[in-house]
mmCIF file of C-alpha atoms in Angstrom:
data_model
loop_
_atom_site.group_PDB
_atom_site.id
_atom_site.type_symbol
_atom_site.label_atom_id
_atom_site.label_comp_id
_atom_site.label_asym_id
_atom_site.label_seq_id
_atom_site.Cartn_x
_atom_site.Cartn_y
_atom_site.Cartn_z
ATOM 1 C CA UNK D 1 0.000 0.000 0.000
ATOM 2 C CA UNK D 2 2.787 2.374 0.911
ATOM 3 C CA UNK D 3 4.553 1.658 -2.387
ATOM 4 C CA UNK D 4 1.456 2.684 -4.327
ATOM 5 C CA UNK D 5 1.091 5.875 -2.296
ATOM 6 C CA UNK D 6 4.750 6.763 -2.761
ATOM 7 C CA UNK D 7 4.597 6.676 -6.497
ATOM 8 C CA UNK D 8 1.233 8.414 -6.675
ATOM 9 C CA UNK D 9 2.771 11.418 -4.930
ATOM 10 C CA UNK D 10 4.963 11.896 -7.963
ATOM 11 C CA UNK D 11 2.404 11.050 -10.609
ATOM 12 C CA UNK D 12 3.578 7.588 -11.645
ATOM 13 C CA UNK D 13 0.917 5.489 -13.357
ATOM 14 C CA UNK D 14 2.440 2.033 -12.822
ATOM 15 C CA UNK D 15 3.739 1.215 -9.353
ATOM 16 C CA UNK D 16 6.127 -1.444 -10.636
ATOM 17 C CA UNK D 17 7.980 0.964 -12.903
ATOM 18 C CA UNK D 18 11.328 2.243 -11.609
ATOM 19 C CA UNK D 19 11.181 5.901 -10.575
ATOM 20 C CA UNK D 20 12.665 8.635 -12.702
ATOM 21 C CA UNK D 21 16.160 9.685 -11.530
ATOM 22 C CA UNK D 22 14.857 13.153 -10.577
ATOM 23 C CA UNK D 23 11.211 14.098 -10.069
ATOM 24 C CA UNK D 24 9.365 17.061 -8.559
ATOM 25 C CA UNK D 25 6.413 16.541 -6.258
ATOM 26 C CA UNK D 26 5.240 17.085 -2.696
ATOM 27 C CA UNK D 27 6.059 15.360 0.561
ATOM 28 C CA UNK D 28 3.791 15.817 3.580
ATOM 29 C CA UNK D 29 2.324 18.785 1.724
ATOM 30 C CA UNK D 30 5.682 20.497 1.119
ATOM 31 C CA UNK D 31 7.233 21.039 -2.354
ATOM 32 C CA UNK D 32 9.924 18.440 -2.839
ATOM 33 C CA UNK D 33 12.325 16.840 -5.260
ATOM 34 C CA UNK D 34 13.046 13.136 -5.284
ATOM 35 C CA UNK D 35 16.333 11.644 -6.460
ATOM 36 C CA UNK D 36 16.637 7.933 -7.194
ATOM 37 C CA UNK D 37 19.701 6.047 -8.420
ATOM 38 C CA UNK D 38 18.278 2.528 -8.468
ATOM 39 C CA UNK D 39 19.671 1.772 -5.011
ATOM 40 C CA UNK D 40 18.574 4.724 -2.886
ATOM 41 C CA UNK D 41 15.696 7.146 -3.134
ATOM 42 C CA UNK D 42 16.136 10.488 -1.345
ATOM 43 C CA UNK D 43 13.374 13.061 -0.959
ATOM 44 C CA UNK D 44 14.465 16.663 -0.321
ATOM 45 C CA UNK D 45 12.311 19.655 0.521
ATOM 46 C CA UNK D 46 12.636 22.988 -1.231
ATOM 47 C CA UNK D 47 12.110 24.558 2.192
ATOM 48 C CA UNK D 48 15.451 24.618 3.942
ATOM 49 C CA UNK D 49 17.086 22.079 1.560
ATOM 50 C CA UNK D 50 16.023 19.448 4.099
ATOM 51 C CA UNK D 51 16.367 15.687 3.658
ATOM 52 C CA UNK D 52 12.928 14.340 4.549
ATOM 53 C CA UNK D 53 12.938 10.687 3.473
ATOM 54 C CA UNK D 54 15.576 8.119 2.520
ATOM 55 C CA UNK D 55 14.827 4.534 1.495
ATOM 56 C CA UNK D 56 16.488 1.578 -0.132
ATOM 57 C CA UNK D 57 14.749 1.248 -3.473
ATOM 58 C CA UNK D 58 14.244 -2.534 -3.135
ATOM 59 C CA UNK D 59 13.010 -2.389 0.474
ATOM 60 C CA UNK D 60 9.370 -3.593 0.501
ATOM 61 C CA UNK D 61 8.755 -1.587 3.709
ATOM 62 C CA UNK D 62 10.385 1.562 2.296
ATOM 63 C CA UNK D 63 11.704 2.183 5.808
ATOM 64 C CA UNK D 64 13.391 5.554 6.212
ATOM 65 C CA UNK D 65 15.799 6.042 9.124
ATOM 66 C CA UNK D 66 15.021 9.767 9.157
ATOM 67 C CA UNK D 67 12.746 11.380 11.724
ATOM 68 C CA UNK D 68 9.296 12.317 10.426
ATOM 69 C CA UNK D 69 7.235 13.988 13.199
ATOM 70 C CA UNK D 70 4.214 14.337 10.886
ATOM 71 C CA UNK D 71 3.961 10.581 10.391
ATOM 72 C CA UNK D 72 4.498 9.967 14.108
ATOM 73 C CA UNK D 73 1.679 12.383 14.981
ATOM 74 C CA UNK D 74 -0.671 10.560 12.578
ATOM 75 C CA UNK D 75 0.239 7.185 14.060
ATOM 76 C CA UNK D 76 -0.345 8.439 17.599
ATOM 77 C CA UNK D 77 -3.684 9.926 16.607
ATOM 78 C CA UNK D 78 -4.707 6.633 14.999
ATOM 79 C CA UNK D 79 -3.964 4.858 18.290
ATOM 80 C CA UNK D 80 -6.090 7.329 20.231
ATOM 81 C CA UNK D 81 -3.264 9.492 21.585
ATOM 82 C CA UNK D 82 -3.704 13.243 21.219
ATOM 83 C CA UNK D 83 -0.826 14.451 19.032
ATOM 84 C CA UNK D 84 -0.343 17.762 17.273
ATOM 85 C CA UNK D 85 1.844 17.862 14.140
ATOM 86 C CA UNK D 86 4.795 20.242 14.493
ATOM 87 C CA UNK D 87 4.775 23.717 12.995
ATOM 88 C CA UNK D 88 8.033 23.115 11.124
ATOM 89 C CA UNK D 89 8.577 20.911 8.091
ATOM 90 C CA UNK D 90 9.120 17.120 8.360
ATOM 91 C CA UNK D 91 12.886 17.400 8.109
ATOM 92 C CA UNK D 92 14.871 14.390 9.220
ATOM 93 C CA UNK D 93 18.096 16.209 8.330
ATOM 94 C CA UNK D 94 18.171 19.971 7.957
ATOM 95 C CA UNK D 95 20.967 22.517 7.901
ATOM 96 C CA UNK D 96 21.335 25.073 10.698
ATOM 97 C CA UNK D 97 22.892 28.121 9.057
ATOM 98 C CA UNK D 98 23.703 30.777 10.259
ATOM 99 C CA UNK D 99 22.950 29.784 13.821
ATOM 100 C CA UNK D 100 22.647 26.491 15.697
ATOM 101 C CA UNK D 101 20.208 26.806 18.561
ATOM 102 C CA UNK D 102 17.754 29.422 19.791
ATOM 103 C CA UNK D 103 18.090 33.101 18.864
ATOM 104 C CA UNK D 104 18.664 35.789 21.451
ATOM 105 C CA UNK D 105 15.723 38.003 22.380
ATOM 106 C CA UNK D 106 17.049 40.702 20.061
ATOM 107 C CA UNK D 107 17.577 38.258 17.188
ATOM 108 C CA UNK D 108 14.088 36.853 17.661
ATOM 109 C CA UNK D 109 12.638 40.345 17.495
ATOM 110 C CA UNK D 110 14.559 40.864 14.253
ATOM 111 C CA UNK D 111 12.991 37.740 12.743
ATOM 112 C CA UNK D 112 15.532 34.984 13.387
ATOM 113 C CA UNK D 113 14.130 31.614 14.391
ATOM 114 C CA UNK D 114 15.477 28.524 16.119
ATOM 115 C CA UNK D 115 18.398 26.872 14.293
ATOM 116 C CA UNK D 116 19.088 29.687 11.852
ATOM 117 C CA UNK D 117 17.399 31.360 8.940
ATOM 118 C CA UNK D 118 17.818 28.758 6.208
ATOM 119 C CA UNK D 119 15.450 26.224 7.734
ATOM 120 C CA UNK D 120 12.328 28.247 7.023
ATOM 121 C CA UNK D 121 13.171 29.601 3.562
ATOM 122 C CA UNK D 122 12.010 28.333 0.192
ATOM 123 C CA UNK D 123 15.054 27.660 -1.994
ATOM 124 C CA UNK D 124 15.379 27.818 -5.760
ATOM 125 C CA UNK D 125 15.782 24.239 -7.033
ATOM 126 C CA UNK D 126 17.700 23.187 -10.118
ATOM 127 C CA UNK D 127 18.333 19.644 -11.278
ATOM 128 C CA UNK D 128 20.270 17.891 -14.005
ATOM 129 C CA UNK D 129 21.820 14.622 -15.126
ATOM 130 C CA UNK D 130 25.542 14.284 -15.842
ATOM 131 C CA UNK D 131 26.002 10.794 -17.245
ATOM 132 C CA UNK D 132 25.276 8.393 -14.355
ATOM 133 C CA UNK D 133 25.107 11.267 -11.840
ATOM 134 C CA UNK D 134 21.910 12.997 -10.716
ATOM 135 C CA UNK D 135 22.482 16.540 -9.463
ATOM 136 C CA UNK D 136 20.140 18.749 -7.446
ATOM 137 C CA UNK D 137 21.255 22.233 -6.448
ATOM 138 C CA UNK D 138 19.321 24.541 -4.121
ATOM 139 C CA UNK D 139 20.170 28.213 -3.659
ATOM 140 C CA UNK D 140 18.699 30.893 -1.459
ATOM 141 C CA UNK D 141 19.488 34.241 0.128
ATOM 142 C CA UNK D 142 19.336 34.609 3.902
ATOM 143 C CA UNK D 143 18.189 38.238 4.159
ATOM 144 C CA UNK D 144 18.573 38.778 7.910
ATOM 145 C CA UNK D 145 22.137 37.475 8.234
ATOM 146 C CA UNK D 146 22.995 38.668 4.713
ATOM 147 C CA UNK D 147 24.360 35.417 3.393
ATOM 148 C CA UNK D 148 23.745 33.296 0.321
ATOM 149 C CA UNK D 149 23.545 29.537 0.805
ATOM 150 C CA UNK D 150 23.801 26.800 -1.828
ATOM 151 C CA UNK D 151 23.491 23.061 -1.265
ATOM 152 C CA UNK D 152 24.338 20.605 -4.052
ATOM 153 C CA UNK D 153 23.440 16.936 -3.770
ATOM 154 C CA UNK D 154 24.763 14.244 -6.106
ATOM 155 C CA UNK D 155 23.865 10.584 -6.436
ATOM 156 C CA UNK D 156 25.680 8.147 -8.707
ATOM 157 C CA UNK D 157 23.622 5.349 -10.243
ATOM 158 C CA UNK D 158 23.799 2.134 -8.238
ATOM 159 C CA UNK D 159 25.610 3.502 -5.174
ATOM 160 C CA UNK D 160 24.536 3.555 -1.517
ATOM 161 C CA UNK D 161 26.159 6.977 -1.077
ATOM 162 C CA UNK D 162 24.885 10.564 -1.275
ATOM 163 C CA UNK D 163 27.408 13.369 -1.878
ATOM 164 C CA UNK D 164 26.586 16.734 -0.333
ATOM 165 C CA UNK D 165 28.452 19.990 -0.941
ATOM 166 C CA UNK D 166 27.457 23.311 0.601
ATOM 167 C CA UNK D 167 28.615 26.891 0.194
ATOM 168 C CA UNK D 168 27.843 30.013 2.187
ATOM 169 C CA UNK D 169 28.764 33.450 0.873
ATOM 170 C CA UNK D 170 28.949 36.607 2.962
ATOM 171 C CA UNK D 171 27.187 39.605 1.467
ATOM 172 C CA UNK D 172 28.775 41.928 4.025
ATOM 173 C CA UNK D 173 32.120 43.699 4.026
ATOM 174 C CA UNK D 174 33.598 42.424 7.305
ATOM 175 C CA UNK D 175 34.869 39.147 8.766
ATOM 176 C CA UNK D 176 32.623 37.420 11.261
ATOM 177 C CA UNK D 177 32.217 34.118 13.098
ATOM 178 C CA UNK D 178 29.417 31.879 11.872
ATOM 179 C CA UNK D 179 27.632 28.916 13.416
ATOM 180 C CA UNK D 180 26.785 25.900 11.290
ATOM 181 C CA UNK D 181 25.198 22.596 12.230
ATOM 182 C CA UNK D 182 23.981 19.596 10.263
ATOM 183 C CA UNK D 183 20.892 18.569 12.231
ATOM 184 C CA UNK D 184 20.781 14.891 11.226
ATOM 185 C CA UNK D 185 17.991 13.149 13.132
ATOM 186 C CA UNK D 186 16.815 9.545 13.102
ATOM 187 C CA UNK D 187 13.363 8.392 14.186
ATOM 188 C CA UNK D 188 11.209 5.388 14.966
ATOM 189 C CA UNK D 189 10.629 2.704 13.823
ATOM 190 C CA UNK D 190 14.259 2.634 12.613
ATOM 191 C CA UNK D 191 15.110 4.043 16.045
ATOM 192 C CA UNK D 192 14.045 1.052 18.105
ATOM 193 C CA UNK D 193 14.020 0.639 21.877
ATOM 194 C CA UNK D 194 16.848 -1.592 23.086
ATOM 195 C CA UNK D 195 18.015 -2.234 19.512
ATOM 196 C CA UNK D 196 19.325 0.781 17.587
ATOM 197 C CA UNK D 197 22.835 1.944 18.482
ATOM 198 C CA UNK D 198 24.847 5.051 17.625
ATOM 199 C CA UNK D 199 28.626 5.034 17.146
ATOM 200 C CA UNK D 200 30.967 7.998 16.593
ATOM 201 C CA UNK D 201 34.647 8.637 15.886
ATOM 202 C CA UNK D 202 35.410 10.312 19.195
ATOM 203 C CA UNK D 203 35.807 9.657 22.930
ATOM 204 C CA UNK D 204 36.074 12.897 24.900
ATOM 205 C CA UNK D 205 32.518 13.912 25.726
ATOM 206 C CA UNK D 206 30.438 16.064 28.053
ATOM 207 C CA UNK D 207 26.807 16.027 29.122
ATOM 208 C CA UNK D 208 24.751 19.157 28.648
ATOM 209 C CA UNK D 209 24.174 21.517 31.581
ATOM 210 C CA UNK D 210 20.581 21.654 32.763
ATOM 211 C CA UNK D 211 18.568 22.984 35.710
ATOM 212 C CA UNK D 212 15.693 20.541 36.058
ATOM 213 C CA UNK D 213 15.399 16.766 36.000
ATOM 214 C CA UNK D 214 11.804 16.647 34.760
ATOM 215 C CA UNK D 215 11.362 17.777 31.175
ATOM 216 C CA UNK D 216 8.706 20.466 30.543
ATOM 217 C CA UNK D 217 6.589 17.916 28.659
ATOM 218 C CA UNK D 218 5.912 16.181 31.989
ATOM 219 C CA UNK D 219 6.592 12.785 30.379
ATOM 220 C CA UNK D 220 10.331 12.396 29.818
ATOM 221 C CA UNK D 221 13.031 12.956 32.404
ATOM 222 C CA UNK D 222 16.782 13.337 32.503
ATOM 223 C CA UNK D 223 18.884 10.310 33.354
ATOM 224 C CA UNK D 224 22.380 11.794 32.842
ATOM 225 C CA UNK D 225 24.302 13.945 35.327
ATOM 226 C CA UNK D 226 24.487 17.615 34.360
ATOM 227 C CA UNK D 227 27.660 19.123 32.886
ATOM 228 C CA UNK D 228 29.968 16.135 33.410
ATOM 229 C CA UNK D 229 32.877 15.007 31.256
ATOM 230 C CA UNK D 230 33.129 11.363 30.236
ATOM 231 C CA UNK D 231 34.679 9.005 27.680
ATOM 232 C CA UNK D 232 32.155 7.960 25.042
ATOM 233 C CA UNK D 233 29.965 5.962 25.305
ATOM 234 C CA UNK D 234 29.725 5.411 29.095
ATOM 235 C CA UNK D 235 27.981 8.572 30.312
ATOM 236 C CA UNK D 236 27.568 9.525 34.005
ATOM 237 C CA UNK D 237 24.071 8.846 35.346
ATOM 238 C CA UNK D 238 22.107 10.792 37.943
ATOM 239 C CA UNK D 239 22.062 7.732 40.221
ATOM 240 C CA UNK D 240 25.862 7.622 40.338
ATOM 241 C CA UNK D 241 26.220 4.819 37.824
ATOM 242 C CA UNK D 242 26.779 4.974 34.088
ATOM 243 C CA UNK D 243 24.607 4.813 30.983
ATOM 244 C CA UNK D 244 25.711 3.302 27.673
ATOM 245 C CA UNK D 245 24.954 6.255 25.407
ATOM 246 C CA UNK D 246 25.232 4.084 22.291
ATOM 247 C CA UNK D 247 22.056 2.180 23.021
ATOM 248 C CA UNK D 248 18.446 3.320 22.630
ATOM 249 C CA UNK D 249 16.950 2.827 26.118
ATOM 250 C CA UNK D 250 14.460 0.140 27.001
ATOM 251 C CA UNK D 251 11.258 1.234 28.760
ATOM 252 C CA UNK D 252 11.780 4.740 27.346
ATOM 253 C CA UNK D 253 10.719 7.864 29.227
ATOM 254 C CA UNK D 254 13.999 9.759 28.970
ATOM 255 C CA UNK D 255 15.616 12.731 27.351
ATOM 256 C CA UNK D 256 19.421 12.791 26.914
ATOM 257 C CA UNK D 257 21.805 15.461 25.701
ATOM 258 C CA UNK D 258 25.586 15.360 25.263
ATOM 259 C CA UNK D 259 28.432 16.338 22.951
ATOM 260 C CA UNK D 260 31.542 14.560 21.713
ATOM 261 C CA UNK D 261 34.780 16.084 20.465
ATOM 262 C CA UNK D 262 35.638 14.150 17.336
ATOM 263 C CA UNK D 263 39.010 12.443 17.102
ATOM 264 C CA UNK D 264 41.722 15.102 16.572
ATOM 265 C CA UNK D 265 43.993 12.458 15.031
ATOM 266 C CA UNK D 266 41.626 11.926 12.107
ATOM 267 C CA UNK D 267 41.034 14.037 9.018
ATOM 268 C CA UNK D 268 37.723 12.350 8.239
ATOM 269 C CA UNK D 269 35.227 11.775 11.043
ATOM 270 C CA UNK D 270 32.119 9.615 11.058
ATOM 271 C CA UNK D 271 28.861 8.897 12.858
ATOM 272 C CA UNK D 272 26.523 5.947 12.341
ATOM 273 C CA UNK D 273 23.118 4.731 13.468
ATOM 274 C CA UNK D 274 22.726 0.963 13.242
ATOM 275 C CA UNK D 275 19.620 -1.184 13.632
ATOM 276 C CA UNK D 276 21.087 -4.717 13.817
ATOM 277 C CA UNK D 277 17.657 -6.399 13.969
ATOM 278 C CA UNK D 278 16.625 -4.828 10.666
ATOM 279 C CA UNK D 279 20.245 -5.095 9.445
ATOM 280 C CA UNK D 280 20.369 -1.451 8.318
ATOM 281 C CA UNK D 281 22.955 1.265 8.883
ATOM 282 C CA UNK D 282 22.841 5.010 8.229
ATOM 283 C CA UNK D 283 26.150 6.860 8.301
ATOM 284 C CA UNK D 284 27.914 10.150 7.705
ATOM 285 C CA UNK D 285 31.530 10.895 6.788
ATOM 286 C CA UNK D 286 32.793 14.481 7.034
ATOM 287 C CA UNK D 287 35.929 16.599 7.512
ATOM 288 C CA UNK D 288 37.021 17.330 11.049
ATOM 289 C CA UNK D 289 38.267 20.805 10.132
ATOM 290 C CA UNK D 290 34.695 21.676 9.115
ATOM 291 C CA UNK D 291 32.741 19.848 11.824
ATOM 292 C CA UNK D 292 34.821 19.077 14.954
ATOM 293 C CA UNK D 293 31.809 18.413 17.229
ATOM 294 C CA UNK D 294 29.002 15.885 17.274
ATOM 295 C CA UNK D 295 26.020 16.636 19.500
ATOM 296 C CA UNK D 296 23.733 13.731 20.339
ATOM 297 C CA UNK D 297 20.344 14.176 21.930
ATOM 298 C CA UNK D 298 17.667 11.613 22.456
ATOM 299 C CA UNK D 299 13.945 12.135 22.945
ATOM 300 C CA UNK D 300 12.618 8.798 24.173
ATOM 301 C CA UNK D 301 8.931 9.097 25.238
ATOM 302 C CA UNK D 302 6.894 6.117 26.504
ATOM 303 C CA UNK D 303 4.942 6.064 23.214
ATOM 304 C CA UNK D 304 8.201 4.928 21.549
ATOM 305 C CA UNK D 305 7.722 7.579 18.859
ATOM 306 C CA UNK D 306 11.350 8.468 19.418
ATOM 307 C CA UNK D 307 13.921 10.732 17.811
ATOM 308 C CA UNK D 308 17.657 11.073 18.176
ATOM 309 C CA UNK D 309 19.988 13.667 16.739
ATOM 310 C CA UNK D 310 23.475 13.005 15.351
ATOM 311 C CA UNK D 311 24.321 16.638 14.792
ATOM 312 C CA UNK D 312 27.794 17.391 13.475
ATOM 313 C CA UNK D 313 28.619 21.057 13.790
ATOM 314 C CA UNK D 314 31.040 23.920 14.371
ATOM 315 C CA UNK D 315 29.995 24.062 18.050
ATOM 316 C CA UNK D 316 29.335 21.485 20.793
ATOM 317 C CA UNK D 317 25.763 22.435 21.764
ATOM 318 C CA UNK D 318 22.842 24.162 20.087
ATOM 319 C CA UNK D 319 22.926 27.421 22.051
ATOM 320 C CA UNK D 320 22.639 31.118 21.067
ATOM 321 C CA UNK D 321 25.613 32.594 19.226
ATOM 322 C CA UNK D 322 26.312 35.083 22.002
ATOM 323 C CA UNK D 323 26.681 32.212 24.473
ATOM 324 C CA UNK D 324 28.932 30.287 22.086
ATOM 325 C CA UNK D 325 31.320 33.194 21.731
ATOM 326 C CA UNK D 326 31.204 34.225 25.394
ATOM 327 C CA UNK D 327 32.003 30.761 26.708
ATOM 328 C CA UNK D 328 34.908 30.293 24.312
ATOM 329 C CA UNK D 329 36.609 26.994 23.408
ATOM 330 C CA UNK D 330 35.637 23.662 24.922
ATOM 331 C CA UNK D 331 38.430 21.154 25.499
ATOM 332 C CA UNK D 332 40.690 23.783 23.909
ATOM 333 C CA UNK D 333 38.889 23.541 20.555
ATOM 334 C CA UNK D 334 37.188 26.543 18.853
ATOM 335 C CA UNK D 335 33.397 26.586 18.686
ATOM 336 C CA UNK D 336 32.787 28.665 15.557
ATOM 337 C CA UNK D 337 34.121 29.198 12.039
ATOM 338 C CA UNK D 338 35.239 32.410 10.343
ATOM 339 C CA UNK D 339 33.404 33.745 7.302
ATOM 340 C CA UNK D 340 35.621 36.403 5.680
ATOM 341 C CA UNK D 341 34.230 39.609 4.190
ATOM 342 C CA UNK D 342 32.418 39.082 0.870
ATOM 343 C CA UNK D 343 33.909 35.601 0.630
ATOM 344 C CA UNK D 344 32.701 32.014 0.368
ATOM 345 C CA UNK D 345 33.416 29.011 2.559
ATOM 346 C CA UNK D 346 32.421 25.438 1.790
ATOM 347 C CA UNK D 347 31.745 22.106 3.432
ATOM 348 C CA UNK D 348 31.147 18.595 2.164
ATOM 349 C CA UNK D 349 30.019 15.288 3.609
ATOM 350 C CA UNK D 350 28.927 11.830 2.526
ATOM 351 C CA UNK D 351 25.752 10.132 3.666
ATOM 352 C CA UNK D 352 25.225 6.392 3.229
ATOM 353 C CA UNK D 353 22.411 3.932 3.888
ATOM 354 C CA UNK D 354 22.914 0.215 3.419
ATOM 355 C CA UNK D 355 22.269 -3.296 4.651
ATOM 356 C CA UNK D 356 24.662 -5.070 7.012
ATOM 357 C CA UNK D 357 25.196 -8.824 7.525
ATOM 358 C CA UNK D 358 23.579 -10.838 10.305
ATOM 359 C CA UNK D 359 25.338 -10.290 13.636
ATOM 360 C CA UNK D 360 26.749 -6.879 12.665
ATOM 361 C CA UNK D 361 25.982 -5.115 15.977
ATOM 362 C CA UNK D 362 28.542 -2.311 16.277
ATOM 363 C CA UNK D 363 30.496 0.082 14.070
ATOM 364 C CA UNK D 364 34.121 0.372 15.150
ATOM 365 C CA UNK D 365 35.463 2.321 12.185
ATOM 366 C CA UNK D 366 34.382 3.961 8.944
ATOM 367 C CA UNK D 367 37.013 4.724 6.323
ATOM 368 C CA UNK D 368 36.958 6.297 2.899
ATOM 369 C CA UNK D 369 39.698 4.702 0.828
ATOM 370 C CA UNK D 370 40.329 3.886 -2.821
ATOM 371 C CA UNK D 371 36.857 4.836 -3.949
ATOM 372 C CA UNK D 372 35.116 2.833 -1.219
ATOM 373 C CA UNK D 373 33.515 3.374 2.155
ATOM 374 C CA UNK D 374 34.526 0.600 4.537
ATOM 375 C CA UNK D 375 32.319 0.074 7.607
ATOM 376 C CA UNK D 376 34.002 -2.252 10.098
ATOM 377 C CA UNK D 377 32.802 -4.421 12.986
ATOM 378 C CA UNK D 378 35.909 -5.726 14.736
ATOM 379 C CA UNK D 379 34.198 -8.129 17.141
ATOM 380 C CA UNK D 380 32.803 -10.201 14.294
ATOM 381 C CA UNK D 381 35.628 -9.327 11.891
ATOM 382 C CA UNK D 382 33.063 -8.242 9.319
ATOM 383 C CA UNK D 383 33.040 -5.333 6.926
ATOM 384 C CA UNK D 384 30.536 -3.609 4.728
ATOM 385 C CA UNK D 385 32.163 -2.151 1.630
ATOM 386 C CA UNK D 386 30.297 0.453 -0.411
ATOM 387 C CA UNK D 387 31.339 2.000 -3.705
ATOM 388 C CA UNK D 388 32.014 5.730 -3.339
ATOM 389 C CA UNK D 389 33.201 6.855 -6.741
ATOM 390 C CA UNK D 390 33.360 10.584 -5.953
ATOM 391 C CA UNK D 391 35.891 12.188 -3.588
ATOM 392 C CA UNK D 392 34.960 13.979 -0.409
#
């Protein structure tokens, strides 16, 4: 049933036909563009350049690892639970530029919203085919911060990899620090209680500072000690013990928040979310010089309509820019990036989604080498090797 609905959104007349490489349509009521390479199908929104849905093309369930709060609200409503769809778009992965976290009171009065200006803007979308490569480019002007932002996404036919390049240009005549986060978020049912695990290429970590144990929603509560350093993944718990931050909690009613400094010995960092029961892994590979921090937060309500962020960024936590600059470096590492006057800076990362073999329960390393992504599980001495024909 879901397969038929999927193709009807984009006007296909025969469900069994393979999708066009690039097609315009709507997703959850938002203008979208879908890219398919025969292995993966990615749906992006024109609003905010967000990645809303990602599926393996031959998966009969069409299970996306990405968070979709609209679908979760519908499912809760169908089960008799009162649920209100969010005001923002259904963005499993959106870019936070320029700003990662809430605005100050003055910024809010000037029109800035949570997580930067780009998230709420409609971008100009252009698409093309270059041999076996599908290309979608989205460009928009951020009028409040006076920046231009372009995101270009490429998919090569037959690969499990998505190539993402981004560029921000200053329209002002002075140097300034900017704040940039990639708000990658996974959701249920891919995010499964007691099953799904997150692994990262870093150890030195710190829990977020907070003032209250009970969350304002009255349902979830903190389980980690406030403002404590630890070595990933064993985080300090409020009861004096430790919590394995890799694992999605059983009997969920928690909210977690922490940051990890990515390995300073590496040039390329990585983060993965693995569901060993479904034998699926979602992963990111990116440059440490562009994103030295990975913030992880988990919203684990008793309904099990859960979400978890794997947010690689220029700063450790999603806080107002004034706070970022006032607090200075964490662990001796800067928490912003310079954007020179009337200049451009760029970032790039790879995103992959693939099956893993039976018993593949942990990611110990992800490497990009010789045109391949190698995902390694050392306990079982197993590897997943994916073709990655384009450089990072």
